JSON list of C-alpha atoms in Angstrom, two decimals:
[
{"chain": "A", "resi": 1, "resn": "MET", "atom": "CA", "xyz": [2.04, -3.99, 28.55]},
{"chain": "A", "resi": 2, "resn": "SER", "atom": "CA", "xyz": [-0.82, -4.50, 26.09]},
{"chain": "A", "resi": 3, "resn": "THR", "atom": "CA", "xyz": [-0.13, -5.41, 22.47]},
{"chain": "A", "resi": 4, "resn": "GLU", "atom": "CA", "xyz": [-1.21, -1.95, 21.39]},
{"chain": "A", "resi": 5, "resn": "GLU", "atom": "CA", "xyz": [1.18, -0.29, 23.86]},
{"chain": "A", "resi": 6, "resn": "ARG", "atom": "CA", "xyz": [3.97, -2.59, 22.74]},
{"chain": "A", "resi": 7, "resn": "ILE", "atom": "CA", "xyz": [3.43, -1.71, 19.08]},
{"chain": "A", "resi": 8, "resn": "LYS", "atom": "CA", "xyz": [3.34, 2.03, 19.83]},
{"chain": "A", "resi": 9, "resn": "LYS", "atom": "CA", "xyz": [6.57, 1.74, 21.81]},
{"chain": "A", "resi": 10, "resn": "GLN", "atom": "CA", "xyz": [8.24, -0.15, 18.97]},
{"chain": "A", "resi": 11, "resn": "ILE", "atom": "CA", "xyz": [7.16, 2.53, 16.51]},
{"chain": "A", "resi": 12, "resn": "SER", "atom": "CA", "xyz": [8.37, 5.40, 18.70]},
{"chain": "A", "resi": 13, "resn": "ASP", "atom": "CA", "xyz": [11.65, 3.70, 19.71]},
{"chain": "A", "resi": 14, "resn": "ASN", "atom": "CA", "xyz": [12.81, 2.87, 16.18]},
{"chain": "A", "resi": 15, "resn": "SER", "atom": "CA", "xyz": [13.27, 5.62, 13.61]},
{"chain": "A", "resi": 16, "resn": "ILE", "atom": "CA", "xyz": [13.07, 3.12, 10.72]},
{"chain": "A", "resi": 17, "resn": "LEU", "atom": "CA", "xyz": [10.87, 0.13, 11.47]},
{"chain": "A", "resi": 18, "resn": "LEU", "atom": "CA", "xyz": [9.51, -2.52, 9.11]},
{"chain": "A", "resi": 19, "resn": "PHE", "atom": "CA", "xyz": [6.72, -4.86, 10.17]},
{"chain": "A", "resi": 20, "resn": "MET", "atom": "CA", "xyz": [7.17, -7.84, 7.86]},
{"chain": "A", "resi": 21, "resn": "LYS", "atom": "CA", "xyz": [6.60, -11.54, 7.27]},
{"chain": "A", "resi": 22, "resn": "GLY", "atom": "CA", "xyz": [9.80, -13.33, 8.20]},
{"chain": "A", "resi": 23, "resn": "SER", "atom": "CA", "xyz": [13.16, -11.61, 8.61]},
{"chain": "A", "resi": 24, "resn": "PRO", "atom": "CA", "xyz": [15.35, -9.64, 6.19]},
{"chain": "A", "resi": 25, "resn": "ASP", "atom": "CA", "xyz": [17.54, -12.77, 5.88]},
{"chain": "A", "resi": 26, "resn": "LYS", "atom": "CA", "xyz": [14.57, -15.06, 5.36]},
{"chain": "A", "resi": 27, "resn": "PRO", "atom": "CA", "xyz": [11.53, -13.10, 4.17]},
{"chain": "A", "resi": 28, "resn": "GLN", "atom": "CA", "xyz": [8.41, -15.27, 3.96]},
{"chain": "A", "resi": 29, "resn": "CYS", "atom": "CA", "xyz": [6.52, -13.26, 1.34]},
{"chain": "A", "resi": 30, "resn": "GLY", "atom": "CA", "xyz": [7.51, -11.60, -1.92]},
{"chain": "A", "resi": 31, "resn": "PHE", "atom": "CA", "xyz": [6.18, -8.21, -0.81]},
{"chain": "A", "resi": 32, "resn": "SER", "atom": "CA", "xyz": [8.20, -8.31, 2.43]},
{"chain": "A", "resi": 33, "resn": "GLN", "atom": "CA", "xyz": [11.23, -9.40, 0.46]},
{"chain": "A", "resi": 34, "resn": "ARG", "atom": "CA", "xyz": [10.87, -6.45, -1.87]},
{"chain": "A", "resi": 35, "resn": "ALA", "atom": "CA", "xyz": [10.52, -4.08, 1.10]},
{"chain": "A", "resi": 36, "resn": "THR", "atom": "CA", "xyz": [13.73, -5.34, 2.74]},
{"chain": "A", "resi": 37, "resn": "GLN", "atom": "CA", "xyz": [15.61, -5.15, -0.56]},
{"chain": "A", "resi": 38, "resn": "ILE", "atom": "CA", "xyz": [14.61, -1.52, -0.93]},
{"chain": "A", "resi": 39, "resn": "LEU", "atom": "CA", "xyz": [15.70, -0.67, 2.62]},
{"chain": "A", "resi": 40, "resn": "MET", "atom": "CA", "xyz": [19.00, -2.51, 2.18]},
{"chain": "A", "resi": 41, "resn": "ALA", "atom": "CA", "xyz": [19.60, -0.67, -1.10]},
{"chain": "A", "resi": 42, "resn": "CYS", "atom": "CA", "xyz": [19.24, 2.60, 0.83]},
{"chain": "A", "resi": 43, "resn": "GLY", "atom": "CA", "xyz": [22.23, 1.50, 2.90]},
{"chain": "A", "resi": 44, "resn": "LYS", "atom": "CA", "xyz": [21.09, 2.43, 6.42]},
{"chain": "A", "resi": 45, "resn": "GLU", "atom": "CA", "xyz": [20.32, 0.28, 9.40]},
{"chain": "A", "resi": 46, "resn": "PHE", "atom": "CA", "xyz": [16.69, -0.47, 10.07]},
{"chain": "A", "resi": 47, "resn": "SER", "atom": "CA", "xyz": [14.69, -2.40, 12.63]},
{"chain": "A", "resi": 48, "resn": "PHE", "atom": "CA", "xyz": [12.11, -5.05, 11.86]},
{"chain": "A", "resi": 49, "resn": "VAL", "atom": "CA", "xyz": [9.36, -7.02, 13.56]},
{"chain": "A", "resi": 50, "resn": "ASP", "atom": "CA", "xyz": [8.48, -10.48, 12.24]},
{"chain": "A", "resi": 51, "resn": "ILE", "atom": "CA", "xyz": [4.71, -10.59, 12.47]},
{"chain": "A", "resi": 52, "resn": "LEU", "atom": "CA", "xyz": [4.59, -14.33, 11.72]},
{"chain": "A", "resi": 53, "resn": "SER", "atom": "CA", "xyz": [6.25, -15.01, 15.08]},
{"chain": "A", "resi": 54, "resn": "ASN", "atom": "CA", "xyz": [4.19, -12.26, 16.78]},
{"chain": "A", "resi": 55, "resn": "GLN", "atom": "CA", "xyz": [0.60, -13.13, 15.96]},
{"chain": "A", "resi": 56, "resn": "ASP", "atom": "CA", "xyz": [-0.77, -10.59, 18.46]},
{"chain": "A", "resi": 57, "resn": "ILE", "atom": "CA", "xyz": [1.02, -7.79, 16.60]},
{"chain": "A", "resi": 58, "resn": "ARG", "atom": "CA", "xyz": [-0.16, -9.16, 13.28]},
{"chain": "A", "resi": 59, "resn": "GLU", "atom": "CA", "xyz": [-3.77, -8.99, 14.48]},
{"chain": "A", "resi": 60, "resn": "THR", "atom": "CA", "xyz": [-3.58, -5.62, 16.23]},
{"chain": "A", "resi": 61, "resn": "LEU", "atom": "CA", "xyz": [-1.37, -3.42, 14.05]},
{"chain": "A", "resi": 62, "resn": "PRO", "atom": "CA", "xyz": [-3.78, -3.06, 11.07]},
{"chain": "A", "resi": 63, "resn": "SER", "atom": "CA", "xyz": [-6.39, -1.37, 13.27]},
{"chain": "A", "resi": 64, "resn": "ILE", "atom": "CA", "xyz": [-3.79, 1.02, 14.72]},
{"chain": "A", "resi": 65, "resn": "SER", "atom": "CA", "xyz": [-2.24, 1.94, 11.38]},
{"chain": "A", "resi": 66, "resn": "ASN", "atom": "CA", "xyz": [-5.45, 1.77, 9.30]},
{"chain": "A", "resi": 67, "resn": "TRP", "atom": "CA", "xyz": [-3.48, -0.48, 6.93]},
{"chain": "A", "resi": 68, "resn": "PRO", "atom": "CA", "xyz": [-4.62, -4.09, 6.42]},
{"chain": "A", "resi": 69, "resn": "THR", "atom": "CA", "xyz": [-1.59, -5.75, 4.82]},
{"chain": "A", "resi": 70, "resn": "PHE", "atom": "CA", "xyz": [2.10, -6.40, 5.45]},
{"chain": "A", "resi": 71, "resn": "PRO", "atom": "CA", "xyz": [4.81, -5.19, 5.12]},
{"chain": "A", "resi": 72, "resn": "GLN", "atom": "CA", "xyz": [4.30, -1.80, 6.77]},
{"chain": "A", "resi": 73, "resn": "LEU", "atom": "CA", "xyz": [7.11, 0.73, 6.98]},
{"chain": "A", "resi": 74, "resn": "PHE", "atom": "CA", "xyz": [7.22, 3.37, 9.72]},
{"chain": "A", "resi": 75, "resn": "ILE", "atom": "CA", "xyz": [9.71, 6.22, 9.68]},
{"chain": "A", "resi": 76, "resn": "ASN", "atom": "CA", "xyz": [9.92, 8.58, 12.65]},
{"chain": "A", "resi": 77, "resn": "GLY", "atom": "CA", "xyz": [6.65, 7.23, 14.01]},
{"chain": "A", "resi": 78, "resn": "GLU", "atom": "CA", "xyz": [4.70, 7.77, 10.80]},
{"chain": "A", "resi": 79, "resn": "LEU", "atom": "CA", "xyz": [3.30, 5.15, 8.44]},
{"chain": "A", "resi": 80, "resn": "ILE", "atom": "CA", "xyz": [5.00, 5.48, 5.07]},
{"chain": "A", "resi": 81, "resn": "GLY", "atom": "CA", "xyz": [3.11, 2.59, 3.47]},
{"chain": "A", "resi": 82, "resn": "GLY", "atom": "CA", "xyz": [3.55, -0.91, 2.04]},
{"chain": "A", "resi": 83, "resn": "SER", "atom": "CA", "xyz": [5.82, -2.28, -0.65]},
{"chain": "A", "resi": 84, "resn": "ASP", "atom": "CA", "xyz": [4.08, -0.55, -3.60]},
{"chain": "A", "resi": 85, "resn": "ILE", "atom": "CA", "xyz": [4.59, 2.88, -2.08]},
{"chain": "A", "resi": 86, "resn": "MET", "atom": "CA", "xyz": [8.12, 1.97, -1.05]},
{"chain": "A", "resi": 87, "resn": "MET", "atom": "CA", "xyz": [8.94, 0.94, -4.62]},
{"chain": "A", "resi": 88, "resn": "ASP", "atom": "CA", "xyz": [7.48, 4.14, -6.09]},
{"chain": "A", "resi": 89, "resn": "MET", "atom": "CA", "xyz": [9.41, 6.24, -3.56]},
{"chain": "A", "resi": 90, "resn": "TYR", "atom": "CA", "xyz": [12.60, 4.30, -4.17]},
{"chain": "A", "resi": 91, "resn": "GLN", "atom": "CA", "xyz": [12.40, 4.76, -7.92]},
{"chain": "A", "resi": 92, "resn": "SER", "atom": "CA", "xyz": [11.76, 8.48, -7.59]},
{"chain": "A", "resi": 93, "resn": "GLY", "atom": "CA", "xyz": [14.67, 8.88, -5.13]},
{"chain": "A", "resi": 94, "resn": "GLU", "atom": "CA", "xyz": [12.33, 9.99, -2.35]},
{"chain": "A", "resi": 95, "resn": "MET", "atom": "CA", "xyz": [12.91, 6.89, -0.23]},
{"chain": "A", "resi": 96, "resn": "GLN", "atom": "CA", "xyz": [16.66, 7.50, -0.02]},
{"chain": "A", "resi": 97, "resn": "LYS", "atom": "CA", "xyz": [15.98, 11.10, 0.96]},
{"chain": "A", "resi": 98, "resn": "VAL", "atom": "CA", "xyz": [13.47, 10.20, 3.68]},
{"chain": "A", "resi": 99, "resn": "ILE", "atom": "CA", "xyz": [15.78, 7.50, 5.09]},
{"chain": "A", "resi": 100, "resn": "ASP", "atom": "CA", "xyz": [18.82, 9.77, 5.06]},
{"chain": "A", "resi": 101, "resn": "GLU", "atom": "CA", "xyz": [16.85, 12.46, 6.89]},
{"chain": "A", "resi": 102, "resn": "ALA", "atom": "CA", "xyz": [15.56, 9.96, 9.46]},
{"chain": "A", "resi": 103, "resn": "THR", "atom": "CA", "xyz": [19.04, 8.63, 10.22]},
{"chain": "A", "resi": 104, "resn": "GLU", "atom": "CA", "xyz": [20.51, 12.13, 10.46]},
{"chain": "A", "resi": 105, "resn": "GLU", "atom": "CA", "xyz": [17.85, 13.15, 12.96]},
{"chain": "A", "resi": 106, "resn": "SER", "atom": "CA", "xyz": [18.32, 10.06, 15.12]},
{"chain": "A", "resi": 107, "resn": "SER", "atom": "CA", "xyz": [22.12, 10.49, 15.28]},
{"chain": "A", "resi": 108, "resn": "ASP", "atom": "CA", "xyz": [21.89, 14.11, 16.48]},
{"chain": "B", "resi": 1, "resn": "MET", "atom": "CA", "xyz": [-17.08, -12.38, -8.06]},
{"chain": "B", "resi": 2, "resn": "ILE", "atom": "CA", "xyz": [-14.84, -10.36, -5.78]},
{"chain": "B", "resi": 3, "resn": "LYS", "atom": "CA", "xyz": [-13.44, -8.57, -8.84]},
{"chain": "B", "resi": 4, "resn": "ASP", "atom": "CA", "xyz": [-16.90, -7.19, -9.64]},
{"chain": "B", "resi": 5, "resn": "GLU", "atom": "CA", "xyz": [-17.45, -6.13, -6.04]},
{"chain": "B", "resi": 6, "resn": "ILE", "atom": "CA", "xyz": [-14.14, -4.24, -6.07]},
{"chain": "B", "resi": 7, "resn": "GLU", "atom": "CA", "xyz": [-14.98, -2.52, -9.36]},
{"chain": "B", "resi": 8, "resn": "ASN", "atom": "CA", "xyz": [-18.47, -1.56, -8.23]},
{"chain": "B", "resi": 9, "resn": "LYS", "atom": "CA", "xyz": [-17.35, -0.08, -4.91]},
{"chain": "B", "resi": 10, "resn": "LEU", "atom": "CA", "xyz": [-14.48, 1.89, -6.42]},
{"chain": "B", "resi": 11, "resn": "ASN", "atom": "CA", "xyz": [-16.70, 3.16, -9.23]},
{"chain": "B", "resi": 12, "resn": "ASP", "atom": "CA", "xyz": [-19.34, 4.28, -6.74]},
{"chain": "B", "resi": 13, "resn": "ASP", "atom": "CA", "xyz": [-17.02, 5.95, -4.22]},
{"chain": "B", "resi": 14, "resn": "LEU", "atom": "CA", "xyz": [-14.19, 7.40, -6.30]},
{"chain": "B", "resi": 15, "resn": "ASN", "atom": "CA", "xyz": [-15.86, 8.18, -9.62]},
{"chain": "B", "resi": 16, "resn": "PRO", "atom": "CA", "xyz": [-12.68, 7.13, -11.46]},
{"chain": "B", "resi": 17, "resn": "TRP", "atom": "CA", "xyz": [-11.66, 8.46, -14.86]},
{"chain": "B", "resi": 18, "resn": "PHE", "atom": "CA", "xyz": [-9.98, 5.11, -15.42]},
{"chain": "B", "resi": 19, "resn": "LEU", "atom": "CA", "xyz": [-10.20, 1.84, -13.47]},
{"chain": "B", "resi": 20, "resn": "GLU", "atom": "CA", "xyz": [-8.62, -1.51, -14.13]},
{"chain": "B", "resi": 21, "resn": "VAL", "atom": "CA", "xyz": [-8.92, -4.41, -11.67]},
{"chain": "B", "resi": 22, "resn": "VAL", "atom": "CA", "xyz": [-6.76, -7.40, -12.58]},
{"chain": "B", "resi": 23, "resn": "ASN", "atom": "CA", "xyz": [-7.03, -10.79, -10.89]},
{"chain": "B", "resi": 24, "resn": "GLU", "atom": "CA", "xyz": [-3.39, -11.81, -10.60]},
{"chain": "B", "resi": 25, "resn": "SER", "atom": "CA", "xyz": [-4.11, -14.97, -8.61]},
{"chain": "B", "resi": 26, "resn": "PRO", "atom": "CA", "xyz": [-2.95, -17.31, -11.42]},
{"chain": "B", "resi": 27, "resn": "ASN", "atom": "CA", "xyz": [0.57, -15.87, -10.89]},
{"chain": "B", "resi": 28, "resn": "HIS", "atom": "CA", "xyz": [0.56, -17.23, -7.35]},
{"chain": "B", "resi": 29, "resn": "ASN", "atom": "CA", "xyz": [0.49, -20.63, -5.73]},
{"chain": "B", "resi": 30, "resn": "VAL", "atom": "CA", "xyz": [-3.29, -20.85, -5.32]},
{"chain": "B", "resi": 31, "resn": "PRO", "atom": "CA", "xyz": [-6.03, -23.14, -6.72]},
{"chain": "B", "resi": 32, "resn": "ASP", "atom": "CA", "xyz": [-7.44, -22.52, -10.21]},
{"chain": "B", "resi": 33, "resn": "GLY", "atom": "CA", "xyz": [-10.20, -19.91, -10.22]},
{"chain": "B", "resi": 34, "resn": "ALA", "atom": "CA", "xyz": [-9.02, -18.37, -6.95]},
{"chain": "B", "resi": 35, "resn": "GLU", "atom": "CA", "xyz": [-9.54, -14.69, -6.24]},
{"chain": "B", "resi": 36, "resn": "SER", "atom": "CA", "xyz": [-6.68, -14.08, -3.83]},
{"chain": "B", "resi": 37, "resn": "HIS", "atom": "CA", "xyz": [-4.37, -11.53, -5.46]},
{"chain": "B", "resi": 38, "resn": "PHE", "atom": "CA", "xyz": [-5.47, -8.38, -7.25]},
{"chain": "B", "resi": 39, "resn": "LYS", "atom": "CA", "xyz": [-3.94, -5.36, -8.92]},
{"chain": "B", "resi": 40, "resn": "ILE", "atom": "CA", "xyz": [-5.86, -2.10, -9.06]},
{"chain": "B", "resi": 41, "resn": "ILE", "atom": "CA", "xyz": [-4.95, 0.76, -11.37]},
{"chain": "B", "resi": 42, "resn": "ILE", "atom": "CA", "xyz": [-7.19, 3.73, -10.71]},
{"chain": "B", "resi": 43, "resn": "VAL", "atom": "CA", "xyz": [-7.22, 7.34, -11.88]},
{"chain": "B", "resi": 44, "resn": "SER", "atom": "CA", "xyz": [-9.41, 9.70, -9.88]},
{"chain": "B", "resi": 45, "resn": "GLU", "atom": "CA", "xyz": [-9.64, 13.37, -9.05]},
{"chain": "B", "resi": 46, "resn": "LYS", "atom": "CA", "xyz": [-10.32, 12.34, -5.45]},
{"chain": "B", "resi": 47, "resn": "PHE", "atom": "CA", "xyz": [-6.59, 11.67, -5.02]},
{"chain": "B", "resi": 48, "resn": "ILE", "atom": "CA", "xyz": [-5.59, 15.28, -5.57]},
{"chain": "B", "resi": 49, "resn": "ASP", "atom": "CA", "xyz": [-4.08, 16.59, -2.30]},
{"chain": "B", "resi": 50, "resn": "PHE", "atom": "CA", "xyz": [-3.70, 13.01, -0.95]},
{"chain": "B", "resi": 51, "resn": "ARG", "atom": "CA", "xyz": [-0.21, 11.62, -0.67]},
{"chain": "B", "resi": 52, "resn": "ALA", "atom": "CA", "xyz": [0.40, 7.93, -1.41]},
{"chain": "B", "resi": 53, "resn": "VAL", "atom": "CA", "xyz": [-0.28, 6.48, 2.02]},
{"chain": "B", "resi": 54, "resn": "LYS", "atom": "CA", "xyz": [-3.60, 8.34, 2.33]},
{"chain": "B", "resi": 55, "resn": "ARG", "atom": "CA", "xyz": [-4.72, 7.21, -1.13]},
{"chain": "B", "resi": 56, "resn": "HIS", "atom": "CA", "xyz": [-4.10, 3.59, -0.21]},
{"chain": "B", "resi": 57, "resn": "GLN", "atom": "CA", "xyz": [-5.85, 4.01, 3.15]},
{"chain": "B", "resi": 58, "resn": "LEU", "atom": "CA", "xyz": [-8.85, 5.49, 1.35]},
{"chain": "B", "resi": 59, "resn": "ILE", "atom": "CA", "xyz": [-9.04, 2.47, -0.97]},
{"chain": "B", "resi": 60, "resn": "TYR", "atom": "CA", "xyz": [-8.52, 0.02, 1.88]},
{"chain": "B", "resi": 61, "resn": "SER", "atom": "CA", "xyz": [-11.37, 1.62, 3.79]},
{"chain": "B", "resi": 62, "resn": "ILE", "atom": "CA", "xyz": [-13.69, 1.40, 0.77]},
{"chain": "B", "resi": 63, "resn": "LEU", "atom": "CA", "xyz": [-12.71, -2.26, 0.25]},
{"chain": "B", "resi": 64, "resn": "ASN", "atom": "CA", "xyz": [-12.88, -3.15, 3.95]},
{"chain": "B", "resi": 65, "resn": "GLU", "atom": "CA", "xyz": [-15.10, -6.21, 3.36]},
{"chain": "B", "resi": 66, "resn": "GLU", "atom": "CA", "xyz": [-13.18, -7.46, 0.33]},
{"chain": "B", "resi": 67, "resn": "MET", "atom": "CA", "xyz": [-9.83, -7.12, 2.12]},
{"chain": "B", "resi": 68, "resn": "LYS", "atom": "CA", "xyz": [-10.95, -9.80, 4.56]},
{"chain": "B", "resi": 69, "resn": "LYS", "atom": "CA", "xyz": [-11.42, -12.26, 1.69]},
{"chain": "B", "resi": 70, "resn": "ILE", "atom": "CA", "xyz": [-8.28, -11.68, -0.35]},
{"chain": "B", "resi": 71, "resn": "HIS", "atom": "CA", "xyz": [-4.61, -12.23, 0.36]},
{"chain": "B", "resi": 72, "resn": "ALA", "atom": "CA", "xyz": [-3.01, -9.28, -1.37]},
{"chain": "B", "resi": 73, "resn": "VAL", "atom": "CA", "xyz": [-3.80, -6.26, -3.46]},
{"chain": "B", "resi": 74, "resn": "ALA", "atom": "CA", "xyz": [-1.34, -4.05, -5.30]},
{"chain": "B", "resi": 75, "resn": "ILE", "atom": "CA", "xyz": [-2.73, -0.53, -5.63]},
{"chain": "B", "resi": 76, "resn": "HIS", "atom": "CA", "xyz": [-1.61, 2.05, -8.18]},
{"chain": "B", "resi": 77, "resn": "PRO", "atom": "CA", "xyz": [-3.59, 5.26, -7.65]},
{"chain": "B", "resi": 78, "resn": "PHE", "atom": "CA", "xyz": [-3.09, 8.33, -9.84]},
{"chain": "B", "resi": 79, "resn": "THR", "atom": "CA", "xyz": [-4.62, 11.71, -10.34]},
{"chain": "B", "resi": 80, "resn": "PRO", "atom": "CA", "xyz": [-5.57, 12.49, -13.96]},
{"chain": "B", "resi": 81, "resn": "GLU", "atom": "CA", "xyz": [-2.56, 14.83, -14.15]},
{"chain": "B", "resi": 82, "resn": "GLU", "atom": "CA", "xyz": [-0.15, 12.16, -12.89]},
{"chain": "B", "resi": 83, "resn": "TRP", "atom": "CA", "xyz": [-1.63, 9.62, -15.28]},
{"chain": "B", "resi": 84, "resn": "LYS", "atom": "CA", "xyz": [-1.03, 11.98, -18.17]},
{"chain": "B", "resi": 85, "resn": "GLU", "atom": "CA", "xyz": [2.61, 12.43, -17.14]},
{"chain": "B", "resi": 86, "resn": "LYS", "atom": "CA", "xyz": [3.11, 8.70, -16.75]},
{"chain": "B", "resi": 87, "resn": "THR", "atom": "CA", "xyz": [1.41, 7.43, -19.87]},
{"chain": "B", "resi": 88, "resn": "GLY", "atom": "CA", "xyz": [1.11, 10.43, -22.12]},
{"chain": "B", "resi": 89, "resn": "GLU", "atom": "CA", "xyz": [-2.57, 9.61, -22.26]},
{"chain": "B", "resi": 90, "resn": "ASN", "atom": "CA", "xyz": [-4.72, 12.63, -21.71]},
{"chain": "B", "resi": 91, "resn": "LEU", "atom": "CA", "xyz": [-7.93, 11.68, -19.95]},
{"chain": "B", "resi": 92, "resn": "ASP", "atom": "CA", "xyz": [-8.97, 15.30, -19.76]},
{"chain": "B", "resi": 93, "resn": "SER", "atom": "CA", "xyz": [-11.61, 15.00, -22.45]},
{"chain": "B", "resi": 94, "resn": "PRO", "atom": "CA", "xyz": [-15.19, 16.12, -21.95]},
{"chain": "B", "resi": 95, "resn": "LYS", "atom": "CA", "xyz": [-17.34, 13.41, -20.48]},
{"chain": "B", "resi": 96, "resn": "CYS", "atom": "CA", "xyz": [-20.57, 12.43, -22.18]},
{"chain": "B", "resi": 97, "resn": "LEU", "atom": "CA", "xyz": [-23.32, 14.04, -20.15]},
{"chain": "B", "resi": 98, "resn": "GLY", "atom": "CA", "xyz": [-26.03, 11.81, -21.56]},
{"chain": "B", "resi": 99, "resn": "GLY", "atom": "CA", "xyz": [-27.51, 14.59, -23.72]},
{"chain": "B", "resi": 100, "resn": "GLY", "atom": "CA", "xyz": [-28.29, 12.12, -26.50]},
{"chain": "B", "resi": 101, "resn": "ASN", "atom": "CA", "xyz": [-30.92, 10.52, -24.33]},
{"chain": "B", "resi": 102, "resn": "ASP", "atom": "CA", "xyz": [-33.09, 13.61, -24.20]}
]
């Protein structure tokens, strides 16, 4: 499977997926740390890909998503954005709503 | 200066009502004088009808060259209406049309 196919499969297989630097336990960048904190605060399970240990994904994803930086959050196959957007959505309550909807759909 | 390049490109492409580009590199573990981390606050009518992710993608595409040179950029895009709600500052004043130069 090519890197591009692998990324697309990851995005379609996981309803909430964060591409990040490091892991939620040990984030390697302040922006990725903020993103995981927001997702944890929403209280639902999420999947992640550590792009520091997957250099091929790190190099390929930006051209697929048209988004040059990490973290990148995908919900139900769609790019939501990076940590700035996540923070804005969290503060407005929209993030909790989007996450709750995504987890309801996937448990149907 | 990368900061100037960013300002020029955003001014040209988005015709912003307000634009502030801040070099935040001194807040990070980088050498003195580095241009690695930026914050962009921009108010433009071009963002109307664009949700957040599309606004960022638009800016990333405009700054394609600069993105290769910098480590991180925090983007805060607003429409004039949103800016007014957020800051109470009304940018909806008539622009100078250069009539004094006639």
